[in-house]
Amino acid sequence: MGRVMDVSFFAHADDCGMEEAMKAMGTDAGENHCCDDETFTVKGQDDLKLSWNDLELEHQTFLVAFAQSYLDLFIPVAELPVPHEKYPPPILVKDIQVLDQVFLI
């Protein structure tokens, strides 16, 4: 019973390094090989495609509202709004800086 040295799902897994050690000692790696390469395949599912009807009504409503609000962020605005366009500035009866004696130096 050995140990797991490396696990790989999409690429080649590294070996334990025993072959290099046997070559360094001068012995043949085939006669005293302690490592085993094991592979296995797991069959996947083919029915992973979801349809719009598989979702509940609350989830459908949330997805539509989220997509609409998210996509509205990327619509270019032709003209930026002026925040206080319709409100005139207050009429000053007295000079507030002189009244409060606050001056920029």
XYZ file of N, CA, C and O in Angstrom:
420
model
N 0.868 -1.169 0.000
C 0.000 0.000 0.000
C 0.907 1.222 0.000
O 1.751 1.382 0.852
N 0.707 2.096 -0.971
C 1.565 3.254 -1.117
C 0.845 4.540 -0.766
O -0.252 4.551 -0.222
N 1.502 5.621 -1.104
C 0.940 6.943 -0.868
C 0.594 7.569 -2.205
O 1.172 7.247 -3.232
N -0.315 8.541 -2.162
C -0.657 9.299 -3.354
C 0.363 10.425 -3.470
O 0.540 11.231 -2.555
N 1.062 10.455 -4.587
C 2.094 11.474 -4.779
C 1.558 12.692 -5.519
O 1.896 13.808 -5.202
N 0.718 12.485 -6.513
C 0.201 13.597 -7.288
C -1.114 13.184 -7.928
O -1.282 12.042 -8.334
N -2.033 14.136 -7.998
C -3.323 13.924 -8.628
C -3.505 15.022 -9.666
O -3.215 16.180 -9.398
N -3.976 14.649 -10.836
C -4.191 15.628 -11.888
C -5.477 15.284 -12.624
O -5.761 14.124 -12.888
N -6.255 16.314 -12.919
C -7.515 16.103 -13.613
C -7.417 16.397 -15.101
O -8.089 15.767 -15.895
N -6.617 17.379 -15.493
C -6.594 17.798 -16.894
C -5.226 17.673 -17.543
O -5.096 17.877 -18.731
N -4.193 17.394 -16.798
C -2.854 17.302 -17.362
C -2.175 16.054 -16.810
O -2.733 15.329 -15.981
N -0.957 15.802 -17.246
C -0.212 14.635 -16.793
C 0.265 14.865 -15.359
O 0.832 15.902 -15.034
N 0.072 13.887 -14.498
C 0.504 13.992 -13.104
C 1.982 13.638 -12.999
O 2.503 12.817 -13.758
N 2.663 14.267 -12.065
C 4.083 13.971 -11.838
C 4.225 12.608 -11.174
O 3.376 12.174 -10.398
N 5.343 11.924 -11.484
C 5.576 10.639 -10.829
C 6.282 10.861 -9.490
O 6.586 11.985 -9.105
N 6.563 9.777 -8.786
C 7.109 9.892 -7.431
C 8.601 10.195 -7.429
O 9.175 10.513 -6.390
N 9.277 10.074 -8.546
C 10.703 10.363 -8.605
C 11.568 9.152 -8.327
O 12.782 9.261 -8.192
N 10.971 7.965 -8.220
C 11.727 6.756 -7.904
C 12.622 6.332 -9.061
O 13.701 5.797 -8.841
N 12.186 6.592 -10.296
C 12.998 6.189 -11.452
C 14.322 6.948 -11.490
O 15.365 6.370 -11.775
N 14.298 8.233 -11.164
C 15.537 9.007 -11.145
C 16.465 8.531 -10.029
O 17.687 8.485 -10.181
N 15.877 8.155 -8.893
C 16.700 7.668 -7.784
C 17.340 6.331 -8.128
O 18.497 6.076 -7.772
N 16.606 5.458 -8.817
C 17.166 4.157 -9.204
C 18.278 4.324 -10.238
O 19.272 3.615 -10.202
N 18.101 5.293 -11.155
C 19.154 5.549 -12.137
C 20.394 6.108 -11.468
O 21.513 5.788 -11.845
N 20.216 6.933 -10.451
C 21.359 7.500 -9.748
C 22.119 6.426 -8.972
O 23.339 6.494 -8.814
N 21.395 5.409 -8.462
C 22.052 4.327 -7.716
C 22.671 3.303 -8.658
O 23.462 2.465 -8.238
N 22.285 3.350 -9.927
C 22.877 2.441 -10.903
C 22.118 1.148 -11.060
O 22.605 0.220 -11.692
N 20.957 1.004 -10.482
C 20.165 -0.215 -10.642
C 19.100 0.011 -11.689
O 18.747 1.143 -12.012
N 18.566 -1.088 -12.191
C 17.527 -1.003 -13.212
C 16.205 -0.670 -12.538
O 15.837 -1.268 -11.533
N 15.479 0.267 -13.095
C 14.221 0.708 -12.491
C 13.122 -0.323 -12.684
O 12.161 -0.353 -11.934
N 13.266 -1.219 -13.657
C 12.221 -2.196 -13.934
C 12.171 -3.319 -12.916
O 11.129 -3.903 -12.670
N 13.285 -3.660 -12.300
C 13.287 -4.814 -11.398
C 12.774 -4.484 -10.000
O 12.240 -5.339 -9.314
N 12.941 -3.259 -9.552
C 12.511 -2.913 -8.196
C 11.673 -1.636 -8.256
O 12.002 -0.639 -7.637
N 10.608 -1.716 -8.981
C 9.775 -0.529 -9.176
C 8.656 -0.543 -8.144
O 7.863 -1.474 -8.076
N 8.581 0.494 -7.326
C 7.575 0.510 -6.262
C 6.377 1.397 -6.597
O 5.402 1.407 -5.863
N 6.449 2.140 -7.672
C 5.375 3.075 -8.012
C 4.418 2.452 -9.021
O 4.839 1.742 -9.928
N 3.135 2.757 -8.860
C 2.119 2.315 -9.805
C 1.389 3.529 -10.346
O 1.038 4.434 -9.590
N 1.165 3.539 -11.632
C 0.359 4.593 -12.255
C -1.062 4.080 -12.372
O -1.318 3.082 -13.051
N -1.969 4.734 -11.702
C -3.366 4.328 -11.748
C -4.181 5.446 -12.368
O -4.006 6.609 -12.039
N -5.069 5.067 -13.255
C -5.976 6.025 -13.868
C -7.392 5.497 -13.753
O -7.613 4.282 -13.697
N -8.326 6.393 -13.687
C -9.727 6.005 -13.683
C -10.518 7.097 -14.373
O -10.104 8.239 -14.433
N -11.656 6.713 -14.889
C -12.509 7.637 -15.617
C -13.882 7.633 -14.970
O -14.446 6.569 -14.690
N -14.389 8.816 -14.717
C -15.716 8.969 -14.149
C -16.631 9.463 -15.250
O -16.341 10.462 -15.903
N -17.717 8.754 -15.458
C -18.650 9.148 -16.500
C -19.454 10.344 -16.021
O -19.985 10.347 -14.919
N -19.550 11.371 -16.837
C -20.253 12.596 -16.471
C -21.727 12.529 -16.818
O -22.225 11.550 -17.381
N -22.404 13.590 -16.477
C -23.828 13.680 -16.772
C -24.024 14.414 -18.092
O -23.324 15.366 -18.392
N -24.973 13.970 -18.857
C -25.265 14.604 -20.128
C -26.487 15.512 -20.068
O -26.767 16.243 -20.995
N -27.223 15.469 -18.969
C -28.462 16.231 -18.872
C -28.288 17.463 -17.989
O -29.056 17.698 -17.080
N -27.278 18.263 -18.247
C -26.997 19.438 -17.440
C -27.566 20.723 -18.020
O -27.383 21.785 -17.448
N -28.242 20.648 -19.138
C -28.785 21.854 -19.749
C -30.087 22.224 -19.054
O -31.039 21.444 -19.021
N -30.106 23.423 -18.478
C -31.298 23.898 -17.794
C -32.119 24.757 -18.742
O -31.579 25.461 -19.584
N -33.405 24.708 -18.573
C -34.269 25.560 -19.378
C -34.881 26.625 -18.477
O -34.807 26.552 -17.247
N -35.476 27.614 -19.094
C -36.090 28.714 -18.357
C -37.257 28.213 -17.507
O -37.532 28.727 -16.443
N -37.922 27.166 -17.954
C -39.083 26.642 -17.238
C -38.692 25.838 -16.001
O -39.546 25.534 -15.169
N -37.414 25.459 -15.868
C -36.969 24.725 -14.686
C -36.872 25.626 -13.459
O -36.856 25.129 -12.336
N -36.804 26.937 -13.656
C -36.683 27.868 -12.545
C -38.062 28.218 -11.994
O -39.054 28.243 -12.724
N -38.085 28.537 -10.702
C -39.335 28.969 -10.089
C -39.632 30.410 -10.499
O -38.760 31.120 -10.992
N -40.862 30.841 -10.258
C -41.296 32.174 -10.677
C -40.493 33.263 -9.977
O -40.125 34.274 -10.588
N -40.162 33.090 -8.688
C -39.389 34.097 -7.958
C -37.991 34.238 -8.542
O -37.458 35.344 -8.663
N -37.386 33.116 -8.917
C -36.047 33.169 -9.502
C -36.070 33.804 -10.886
O -35.151 34.549 -11.254
N -37.103 33.521 -11.662
C -37.226 34.144 -12.974
C -37.379 35.655 -12.842
O -36.745 36.416 -13.579
N -38.207 36.083 -11.890
C -38.415 37.517 -11.671
C -37.125 38.199 -11.251
O -36.786 39.273 -11.742
N -36.381 37.561 -10.348
C -35.116 38.131 -9.899
C -34.116 38.234 -11.041
O -33.438 39.257 -11.193
N -34.011 37.194 -11.850
C -33.045 37.221 -12.950
C -33.381 38.287 -13.989
O -32.485 38.975 -14.500
N -34.642 38.454 -14.289
C -35.036 39.485 -15.258
C -34.749 40.870 -14.702
O -34.194 41.740 -15.390
N -35.103 41.112 -13.426
C -34.864 42.428 -12.827
C -33.370 42.717 -12.708
O -32.915 43.838 -12.975
N -32.587 41.725 -12.320
C -31.141 41.920 -12.192
C -30.494 42.193 -13.540
O -29.667 43.100 -13.672
N -30.868 41.437 -14.552
C -30.285 41.642 -15.878
C -30.657 43.011 -16.437
O -29.812 43.700 -17.020
N -31.890 43.436 -16.241
C -32.313 44.742 -16.745
C -31.565 45.867 -16.042
O -31.081 46.795 -16.689
N -31.455 45.806 -14.717
C -30.770 46.879 -13.998
C -29.274 46.870 -14.292
O -28.640 47.919 -14.335
N -28.687 45.697 -14.501
C -27.261 45.623 -14.808
C -26.971 46.145 -16.211
O -26.002 46.873 -16.422
N -27.800 45.800 -17.164
C -27.563 46.246 -18.538
C -27.839 47.735 -18.705
O -27.276 48.369 -19.604
N -28.688 48.317 -17.865
C -28.940 49.756 -17.932
C -27.727 50.579 -17.518
O -27.643 51.771 -17.832
N -26.795 49.973 -16.823
C -25.581 50.695 -16.431
C -24.705 51.033 -17.633
O -23.897 51.959 -17.576
N -24.834 50.277 -18.703
C -23.951 50.443 -19.852
C -24.580 51.221 -20.997
O -23.976 51.343 -22.056
N -25.764 51.755 -20.819
C -26.390 52.575 -21.848
C -25.790 53.979 -21.765
O -25.799 54.609 -20.707
N -25.219 54.494 -22.846
C -24.600 55.822 -22.785
C -25.654 56.922 -22.646
O -26.724 56.869 -23.259
N -25.330 57.916 -21.848
C -26.220 59.053 -21.641
C -25.776 60.162 -22.594
O -24.601 60.529 -22.653
N -26.714 60.705 -23.365
C -26.377 61.733 -24.353
C -25.939 63.024 -23.676
O -25.004 63.689 -24.113
N -26.599 63.396 -22.600
C -26.284 64.647 -21.923
C -26.384 64.419 -20.421
O -27.353 63.848 -19.934
N -25.375 64.842 -19.698
C -25.394 64.671 -18.251
C -26.407 65.620 -17.623
O -26.500 66.786 -18.008
N -27.174 65.145 -16.654
C -28.179 66.023 -16.035
C -27.528 67.048 -15.110
O -26.543 66.776 -14.441
N -28.092 68.248 -15.092
C -27.650 69.303 -14.175
C -28.517 69.183 -12.928
O -29.745 69.274 -13.010
N -27.917 68.969 -11.736
C -28.735 68.652 -10.574
C -29.671 69.779 -10.126
O -30.794 69.528 -9.734
N -29.244 71.041 -10.156
C -30.066 72.147 -9.643
C -30.420 73.121 -10.770
O -30.327 74.335 -10.616
N -30.826 72.574 -11.873
C -31.107 73.398 -13.041
C -32.337 74.277 -12.842
O -32.355 75.435 -13.253
N -33.354 73.792 -12.202
C -34.610 74.524 -12.093
C -34.733 75.329 -10.801
O -35.745 75.959 -10.567
N -33.723 75.283 -9.954
C -33.769 76.010 -8.688
C -32.792 77.184 -8.741
O -31.585 76.987 -8.867
N -33.275 78.412 -8.627
C -32.359 79.563 -8.661
C -31.618 79.673 -7.315
O -32.082 79.179 -6.292
N -30.463 80.325 -7.314
C -29.743 80.504 -6.054
C -30.510 81.480 -5.151
O -31.316 82.288 -5.612
N -30.283 81.398 -3.851
C -31.004 82.306 -2.945
C -30.551 83.758 -3.138
O -29.410 84.041 -3.480
N -31.471 84.665 -2.905
C -31.157 86.085 -3.011
C -30.504 86.506 -1.696
O -31.069 86.334 -0.615
N -29.318 87.071 -1.805
C -28.582 87.479 -0.612
C -28.934 88.925 -0.279
O -28.749 89.828 -1.090
N -29.426 89.133 0.920
C -29.778 90.466 1.367
C -28.555 91.146 1.966
O -28.304 92.328 1.745
N -27.776 90.404 2.704
C -26.572 90.921 3.340
C -25.387 90.059 2.926
O -25.554 88.896 2.568
N -24.219 90.591 3.011
C -23.000 89.851 2.721
C -22.671 88.985 3.942
O -22.287 89.490 5.002
N -22.814 87.670 3.819
C -22.691 86.771 4.963
C -21.246 86.710 5.446
O -20.998 86.631 6.647
N -20.255 86.791 4.555
C -18.867 86.736 5.000
C -18.505 87.938 5.855
O -17.811 87.813 6.858
N -18.982 89.115 5.478
C -18.682 90.308 6.269
C -19.484 90.276 7.569
O -18.992 90.664 8.628
N -20.713 89.780 7.513
C -21.542 89.710 8.704
C -20.950 88.771 9.743
O -20.911 89.080 10.936
N -20.460 87.607 9.320
C -19.874 86.644 10.247
C -18.376 86.838 10.411
O -17.742 86.119 11.194
N -17.778 87.734 9.660
C -16.357 88.019 9.670
C -15.531 86.773 9.395
O -14.628 86.396 10.135
N -15.893 86.079 8.302
C -15.188 84.886 7.854
C -14.598 85.226 6.489
O -15.321 85.496 5.549
N -13.254 85.210 6.407
C -12.570 85.632 5.189
C -11.572 84.550 4.773
O -10.971 83.891 5.619
N -11.391 84.379 3.485
C -10.359 83.488 2.968
C -9.038 84.247 2.915
O -8.948 85.326 2.350
N -8.032 83.688 3.494
C -6.722 84.363 3.535
C -5.758 83.625 2.641
O -5.635 82.465 2.601
